[in-house]
Coordinates of C-alpha atoms and ligand atoms in Angstrom, one line a residue:
M417 CA 0.0 0.1 -0.1
Q418 CA 1.3 3.6 -1.3
I419 CA 0.0 6.0 1.1
P420 CA 1.0 10.0 0.3
L421 CA 0.8 12.7 3.2
N422 CA -2.2 14.6 1.3
D423 CA -3.9 12.7 -1.7
L424 CA -4.7 15.4 -4.2
K425 CA -5.2 13.1 -7.2
K426 CA -8.0 11.5 -5.1
Q427 CA -9.6 14.5 -4.4
Y428 CA -9.6 15.7 -7.5
L429 CA -10.9 12.8 -9.1
T430 CA -14.3 13.0 -6.6
I431 CA -15.1 16.6 -8.4
K432 CA -13.3 16.1 -12.2
D433 CA -16.4 16.9 -14.2
E434 CA -17.3 19.8 -12.3
V435 CA -13.5 21.3 -12.2
N436 CA -13.1 20.5 -15.9
K437 CA -16.1 22.4 -16.7
A438 CA -15.3 25.3 -14.6
I439 CA -11.8 25.4 -16.2
S440 CA -13.1 25.1 -19.5
D441 CA -15.5 27.8 -19.0
C442 CA -12.8 30.0 -17.8
L443 CA -10.5 29.3 -20.9
D444 CA -13.7 29.6 -23.3
K445 CA -13.8 33.4 -21.8
A446 CA -10.4 33.8 -22.4
N447 CA -10.4 36.5 -19.4
F448 CA -7.5 34.9 -17.2
V449 CA -6.1 37.3 -14.7
L450 CA -8.7 38.5 -12.0
G451 CA -12.2 39.8 -13.7
E452 CA -15.7 38.0 -13.4
A453 CA -14.6 34.7 -11.6
V454 CA -12.3 36.3 -9.2
E455 CA -14.8 39.0 -7.9
N456 CA -17.2 35.9 -7.8
F457 CA -15.0 33.8 -5.6
E458 CA -14.1 37.1 -3.5
K459 CA -18.0 37.6 -3.0
E460 CA -18.3 33.9 -2.2
I461 CA -15.7 33.2 0.0
C462 CA -16.7 36.4 2.1
K463 CA -20.2 34.9 2.7
Y464 CA -18.7 31.8 3.8
N465 CA -16.1 33.1 6.0
N466 CA -19.0 35.7 7.3
S467 CA -16.2 38.0 6.3
N468 CA -17.0 41.9 5.5
F469 CA -14.1 42.1 2.0
A470 CA -12.1 39.7 0.4
V471 CA -9.0 40.5 -2.2
G472 CA -7.6 37.8 -4.1
V473 CA -3.9 37.7 -4.3
A474 CA -0.9 35.5 -6.0
S475 CA 0.1 33.3 -2.7
G476 CA -0.6 33.3 0.8
T477 CA 2.9 34.8 1.1
D478 CA 2.1 37.7 -0.7
A479 CA -1.2 38.2 1.4
L480 CA 1.2 38.4 4.5
V481 CA 3.6 41.1 2.8
L482 CA 0.6 43.2 1.4
A483 CA -1.3 43.3 4.7
L484 CA 1.9 44.4 6.4
Q485 CA 2.0 47.3 3.8
V486 CA -1.2 48.2 3.6
L487 CA -1.3 49.0 7.7
N488 CA 1.8 50.7 7.1
I489 CA 4.2 48.7 8.7
K490 CA 8.2 49.1 7.8
K491 CA 11.4 49.8 8.5
N492 CA 12.0 49.7 12.4
D493 CA 8.9 48.3 13.4
E494 CA 8.4 45.1 15.0
V495 CA 5.8 42.3 14.9
I496 CA 5.1 40.1 17.3
T497 CA 4.7 36.3 16.0
T498 CA 5.4 32.9 16.6
P499 CA 8.8 30.7 15.8
F500 CA 6.8 27.8 15.1
T501 CA 5.7 28.5 11.8
F502 CA 6.3 28.2 8.0
I503 CA 8.6 30.6 7.0
A504 CA 6.5 32.6 5.4
T505 CA 4.9 34.0 8.4
A506 CA 8.1 36.1 9.5
E507 CA 9.5 36.2 6.0
A508 CA 6.3 38.8 5.1
I509 CA 7.4 40.8 8.0
Y510 CA 11.0 41.0 7.0
R511 CA 10.1 42.0 3.3
V512 CA 8.3 44.7 4.5
G513 CA 11.5 45.9 6.4
A514 CA 10.1 45.1 10.0
K515 CA 11.5 42.8 12.5
P516 CA 9.9 39.7 13.7
V517 CA 9.8 39.3 17.2
F518 CA 9.2 35.7 18.1
V519 CA 6.8 34.7 21.5
D520 CA 7.3 31.1 22.1
I521 CA 4.2 28.5 22.1
K522 CA 2.3 26.4 24.1
D523 CA 2.7 23.2 24.5
S524 CA -0.7 21.6 24.2
S525 CA -1.7 23.7 21.3
L526 CA 1.3 24.7 19.7
N527 CA -0.1 27.9 19.1
I528 CA 1.6 31.3 20.2
D529 CA 1.5 31.9 23.9
A530 CA -0.6 34.2 24.5
Q531 CA 0.2 34.6 28.3
K532 CA 4.3 35.9 26.7
I533 CA 3.1 38.2 24.3
Q534 CA 3.2 41.4 26.7
E535 CA 6.4 41.1 27.9
K536 CA 7.9 41.2 24.2
I537 CA 5.9 44.6 23.5
T538 CA 8.0 47.5 22.7
K539 CA 7.5 51.2 21.2
K540 CA 8.4 49.9 18.3
T541 CA 5.5 47.0 18.3
K542 CA 3.3 47.7 15.4
A543 CA 1.2 44.7 15.3
I544 CA 0.7 40.8 16.3
M545 CA 0.3 38.2 13.9
P546 CA -0.7 34.5 15.3
V547 CA -0.5 31.7 13.2
H548 CA -3.9 29.2 14.0
L549 CA -1.5 26.4 13.4
F550 CA -2.2 22.7 11.3
G551 CA -6.0 23.9 11.9
Q552 CA -6.4 24.6 14.9
P553 CA -7.2 28.7 16.2
A554 CA -5.0 30.5 18.4
D555 CA -6.1 32.1 21.7
M556 CA -7.8 34.9 20.0
E557 CA -9.9 36.4 23.2
Q558 CA -6.6 36.9 25.1
I559 CA -4.7 37.9 22.3
C560 CA -7.6 40.5 21.3
K561 CA -7.1 41.7 24.5
I562 CA -3.5 42.6 24.4
A563 CA -3.9 44.1 20.9
K564 CA -6.4 46.3 22.1
A565 CA -4.4 47.7 25.0
N566 CA -1.5 48.1 23.4
N567 CA -3.2 49.6 20.3
L568 CA -1.5 47.0 18.2
H569 CA -3.0 45.4 14.7
I570 CA -3.7 42.0 14.4
I571 CA -3.0 40.2 11.2
E572 CA -4.1 36.3 11.5
D573 CA -2.0 34.0 9.5
A574 CA -4.6 31.3 8.7
A575 CA -2.9 30.0 5.9
Q576 CA -3.6 26.9 7.3
S577 CA -7.1 27.1 8.9
L578 CA -9.6 28.3 6.6
G579 CA -12.8 27.4 8.2
A580 CA -11.9 26.7 11.6
E581 CA -13.8 28.6 14.5
Y582 CA -13.0 30.8 17.6
K583 CA -16.2 30.7 19.8
G584 CA -18.2 30.1 16.7
I585 CA -16.5 33.2 14.7
K586 CA -14.4 32.2 11.6
V587 CA -10.7 32.8 12.0
S588 CA -9.5 35.8 10.4
N589 CA -12.8 37.9 11.3
F590 CA -10.9 38.8 15.0
G591 CA -7.7 41.0 13.2
I592 CA -8.2 44.0 11.1
I593 CA -6.6 41.5 8.2
G594 CA -7.0 37.9 8.3
C595 CA -4.8 35.9 5.6
V596 CA -5.4 32.6 3.8
S597 CA -3.1 30.4 1.2
F598 CA -4.5 28.1 -1.8
Y599 CA -1.4 26.4 -2.1
P600 CA -2.7 23.1 -3.2
G601 CA -2.1 21.4 0.1
K602 CA -4.0 23.6 2.0
N603 CA -7.6 22.7 3.1
L604 CA -9.2 24.6 0.4
G605 CA -6.4 24.1 -2.3
G606 CA -5.9 25.4 -5.8
Y607 CA -4.4 24.0 -8.9
G608 CA -1.2 26.4 -8.1
D609 CA -0.7 28.9 -5.9
G610 CA -3.3 31.6 -4.7
G611 CA -4.1 33.4 -1.5
L612 CA -6.4 36.1 -0.3
I613 CA -6.9 38.8 2.1
F614 CA -9.8 39.1 4.3
T615 CA -10.2 42.0 6.0
K616 CA -12.9 44.4 8.3
E617 CA -12.5 48.1 6.5
K618 CA -13.5 49.0 2.6
E619 CA -10.9 51.6 2.8
I620 CA -8.0 48.6 3.2
A621 CA -10.0 47.0 0.8
D622 CA -9.4 49.5 -1.7
K623 CA -6.0 50.2 -0.9
L624 CA -4.9 46.3 -1.6
K625 CA -6.8 46.1 -4.9
I626 CA -4.4 49.1 -5.9
L627 CA -1.5 47.4 -3.9
R628 CA -2.1 44.0 -6.1
V629 CA -2.1 45.8 -9.2
H630 CA 1.3 47.9 -9.1
G631 CA 0.0 50.6 -7.4
A632 CA -2.4 51.6 -9.9
H633 CA -5.6 53.5 -9.0
N634 CA -6.4 53.6 -12.4
R635 CA -4.9 51.7 -15.5
Y636 CA -1.6 53.0 -15.9
F637 CA -1.7 55.6 -13.4
Y638 CA 0.2 54.6 -10.2
I639 CA -0.1 56.5 -6.5
V640 CA 1.9 53.7 -4.1
H641 CA 4.8 51.5 -4.9
G642 CA 3.1 48.1 -5.6
Y643 CA 3.1 44.5 -6.7
N644 CA 2.0 41.9 -9.5
S645 CA 0.0 40.0 -7.3
R646 CA -3.1 38.6 -8.5
L647 CA -5.6 35.8 -8.2
D648 CA -5.7 33.9 -11.5
A649 CA -8.9 33.8 -13.0
L650 CA -8.5 29.7 -13.3
Q651 CA -7.8 29.2 -10.2
A652 CA -10.4 31.5 -8.5
A653 CA -12.7 28.8 -11.1
I654 CA -11.1 26.0 -9.4
L655 CA -11.5 27.0 -6.3
R656 CA -15.2 28.1 -6.7
V657 CA -16.1 24.9 -6.9
K658 CA -13.7 23.4 -4.5
L659 CA -15.3 26.0 -1.6
K660 CA -18.9 24.5 -1.9
Y661 CA -17.2 21.4 -0.3
L662 CA -14.7 22.7 2.2
D663 CA -16.9 22.1 5.3
K664 CA -17.5 18.6 4.1
W665 CA -13.9 17.9 3.9
N666 CA -12.8 19.7 6.9
K667 CA -15.7 17.5 8.6
A668 CA -14.2 14.3 7.0
R669 CA -10.6 15.7 8.0
Y670 CA -11.9 15.7 12.0
N671 CA -13.4 12.6 11.9
A672 CA -10.4 11.0 10.3
A673 CA -8.5 12.7 12.8
Q674 CA -10.3 11.5 15.6
N675 CA -9.7 8.1 14.2
Y676 CA -6.3 8.4 14.9
K677 CA -6.7 9.2 18.2
K678 CA -8.6 6.3 19.2
L679 CA -5.9 4.2 17.2
F680 CA -3.1 5.5 19.3
S681 CA -5.0 5.7 22.5
E682 CA -2.5 2.9 23.8
I683 CA 0.7 3.8 22.4
K684 CA 2.3 5.4 25.6
Q685 CA 5.6 6.9 23.4
I686 CA 3.1 9.2 21.3
I687 CA 1.7 12.6 22.1
L688 CA -1.4 13.5 20.7
P689 CA -2.5 16.8 19.1
T690 CA -5.2 18.3 21.5
E691 CA -8.1 19.9 20.9
E692 CA -8.8 23.1 22.9
K693 CA -12.1 24.3 24.5
N694 CA -14.3 26.7 22.1
K695 CA -12.3 25.9 19.2
T696 CA -12.8 24.0 16.0
H697 CA -9.8 22.3 14.4
I698 CA -9.8 21.4 11.0
Y699 CA -6.9 19.4 11.1
N700 CA -4.5 20.8 7.8
M701 CA -2.3 18.4 9.1
F702 CA -2.6 15.3 11.7
T703 CA 1.0 15.6 13.8
V704 CA 2.0 13.2 16.6
R705 CA 4.6 13.9 18.7
F706 CA 7.3 11.2 20.2
K707 CA 7.8 11.3 23.2
G708 CA 11.8 9.8 22.5
G709 CA 12.6 12.7 20.4
E710 CA 14.5 12.9 17.2
K711 CA 16.0 9.3 17.4
V712 CA 12.8 7.4 17.6
R713 CA 11.2 9.6 15.3
E714 CA 13.9 9.0 12.6
K715 CA 13.6 5.6 13.4
V716 CA 9.9 5.7 12.2
I717 CA 10.3 8.0 9.6
N718 CA 12.4 5.4 7.9
Y719 CA 10.2 2.5 9.0
L720 CA 7.2 4.0 7.6
Q721 CA 8.9 4.7 4.4
Q722 CA 9.8 1.3 3.8
Q723 CA 5.9 0.5 4.1
G724 CA 5.0 3.1 1.5
I725 CA 3.7 5.7 4.3
S726 CA 4.8 9.1 3.5
S727 CA 5.4 11.6 6.5
V728 CA 6.7 15.1 6.9
I729 CA 8.6 17.1 9.7
H730 CA 6.9 20.1 10.3
Y731 CA 8.8 21.9 11.2
P732 CA 11.9 20.5 12.0
L733 CA 13.9 24.0 13.0
P734 CA 12.2 26.9 14.5
L735 CA 12.5 30.5 12.6
H736 CA 15.1 32.1 15.3
L737 CA 17.2 29.5 15.0
Q738 CA 17.4 29.3 10.8
K739 CA 20.5 30.6 9.3
V740 CA 18.5 33.5 7.4
Y741 CA 17.6 34.9 11.0
S742 CA 20.8 34.7 12.4
F743 CA 20.8 38.7 12.3
L744 CA 18.3 38.7 15.1
K745 CA 20.9 36.8 17.5
H746 CA 19.0 34.4 19.2
K747 CA 20.5 31.1 20.6
K748 CA 19.5 27.8 21.7
G749 CA 17.5 27.8 24.7
D750 CA 15.3 31.3 23.6
F751 CA 12.0 29.4 23.1
P752 CA 12.3 26.0 24.5
V753 CA 9.0 24.7 23.8
A754 CA 9.3 25.2 20.1
E755 CA 13.0 23.7 20.2
K756 CA 11.7 20.2 22.0
V757 CA 8.1 20.3 19.7
A758 CA 10.6 20.7 16.8
T759 CA 12.8 17.3 17.7
Q760 CA 9.3 15.3 18.5
I761 CA 6.8 16.1 15.7
L762 CA 5.7 14.3 12.5
S763 CA 3.0 14.7 10.1
I764 CA 1.6 11.5 9.3
P765 CA -1.2 11.3 6.0
L766 CA -4.5 13.1 6.7
Y767 CA -6.7 14.2 3.8
P768 CA -10.6 14.2 3.5
E769 CA -10.7 10.9 1.6
I770 CA -8.4 8.7 3.5
T771 CA -10.2 5.5 4.7
L772 CA -10.2 4.0 8.0
K773 CA -8.3 0.9 6.2
E774 CA -5.6 3.2 5.4
Q775 CA -5.1 4.8 9.0
K776 CA -5.1 1.7 10.6
Y777 CA -2.3 0.4 8.2
V778 CA -0.5 3.8 9.3
A779 CA -1.4 3.1 13.0
Y780 CA -0.7 -0.3 12.9
H781 CA 3.3 0.5 11.7
I782 CA 4.1 3.2 13.6
G783 CA 3.2 0.7 16.6
K784 CA 5.0 -1.4 15.4
A785 CA 8.0 0.8 14.8
L786 CA 8.1 1.8 18.2
G787 CA 8.3 -2.0 19.1
Ligands
PLP1644 C1 1.2 27.8 3.2 C2 1.6 29.0 4.7 C3 1.6 30.4 4.3 C4 2.2 30.4 2.8 O1 1.1 30.4 1.7 P1 2.0 30.4 0.3 O2 0.7 30.4 -0.3 O3 2.3 28.9 0.3 O4 2.4 31.5 0.1 C5 1.9 31.5 5.1 N1 1.7 30.9 6.6 C6 1.7 29.7 6.6 C7 1.8 29.5 8.4 C8 1.5 28.5 6.1 O5 1.3 27.2 6.2

C-alpha cells in the first residue's frame, strides 16, 4: 500500500467533471487574470467566512506582505509572531523591512503563547501576527485583549485554517486583516499558487486592490509602489467549485483525526494533538509527537518509508534558529517549547478521502516501529 501525506489526485477525481467544466468555461472566456471569476469567488468566500471584504492575491505569502504594507508597517517596526510556523510568516515581516519578534508556543496547541506576548511589546511594536497552526485557532480572546490594550493591529495568518472557528466565529475575523493560502496542500487548495486577504474595512480592501496591480488606481496611473500579485481567473474558477465542499472536507479531516486518536490511544510513546475548548480544529495536518525525540522519530520515518507511508516534519527547525534569521542573534534555549516540539513532531497522512483501512495501516506500522 502507498499512502501519501495528502492525496490531491483522489480529491480531484471526486469533483473532476465540475472542475473541468469550470476550467473550460474560463478558457472559453479567455479572461485569465482577475475579472469575473475572481470577483465572484471573492464574494462567495466572504459569505462563507462571514467577512466584510476579500481581496484575491497571488499567494498566501503575498497576502501577508500586502497586509503588512497596507497597514504601513515598515522599517524600524516590530511584529510579534511565533517561531514555530512556516517561514512565510516571518519572511513577510522581513520583506516590508520590519523585525519579527518571536514569542514561544504553548506545549498543548503549539500556537503562540498569549501569556508571553505582553513582555515582548516595545514602543516599536505595531502588530501581532498569530498563526492558526495546523488548523486550530490561536487564543484569539487573549490576543485581542492584548492588542487592544496596546493599540496594536492583529494580522491573522490563517493559511492553514480556512473554516476553523473560535467561539463560533470564523478565523480571519478577529484581526483587522486575515490571510489565507490556496497552495494545493491547504484545506482549500487550488491547482497552483493563490492567496487571499480578508479585511473588516472597505478602505483597506480598496487600498489592497490598488497594491495588487502595481499600485495603479486607474490603469497606468500609479499612486503607490505596488506589486504584481493577482489571483488567476483559472484558480478562482477552480476554487469556486472547491469552496462548496470545504465544510464537508474539513469535517472529514476532523473525523479522520478522531480515528487516529482512537487508534493511537494505547501507544504511550506518542503525544497526540489536543483540541482546545471553544475551538474547531480542521486538521490541515495531523501531527504526532514522539516522547523519545529525534532518534525515535528518525527510526519511525525510515520504517514508514519502507512500508510506503509518507510522513513529513512540520517543522524541523524553529525560525529563530534558522540561518536566515541569525541577524536576530537568537540562541538555542530562547524558545524552549518550540525547540523541544521540533525534535518530536511528525505529520502523518491525513486528507478528507483517507479510508479507515489506510489509517489502520498507518497506525499499525507506527506502533510496530515503536515496538
Ligand atoms: C502555506 C503557508 C503560508 C504561505 O502560503 P503560500 O500560499 O504558500 O505562499 C503562510 N503561512 C503559513 C502558516 C502557511 O502554512
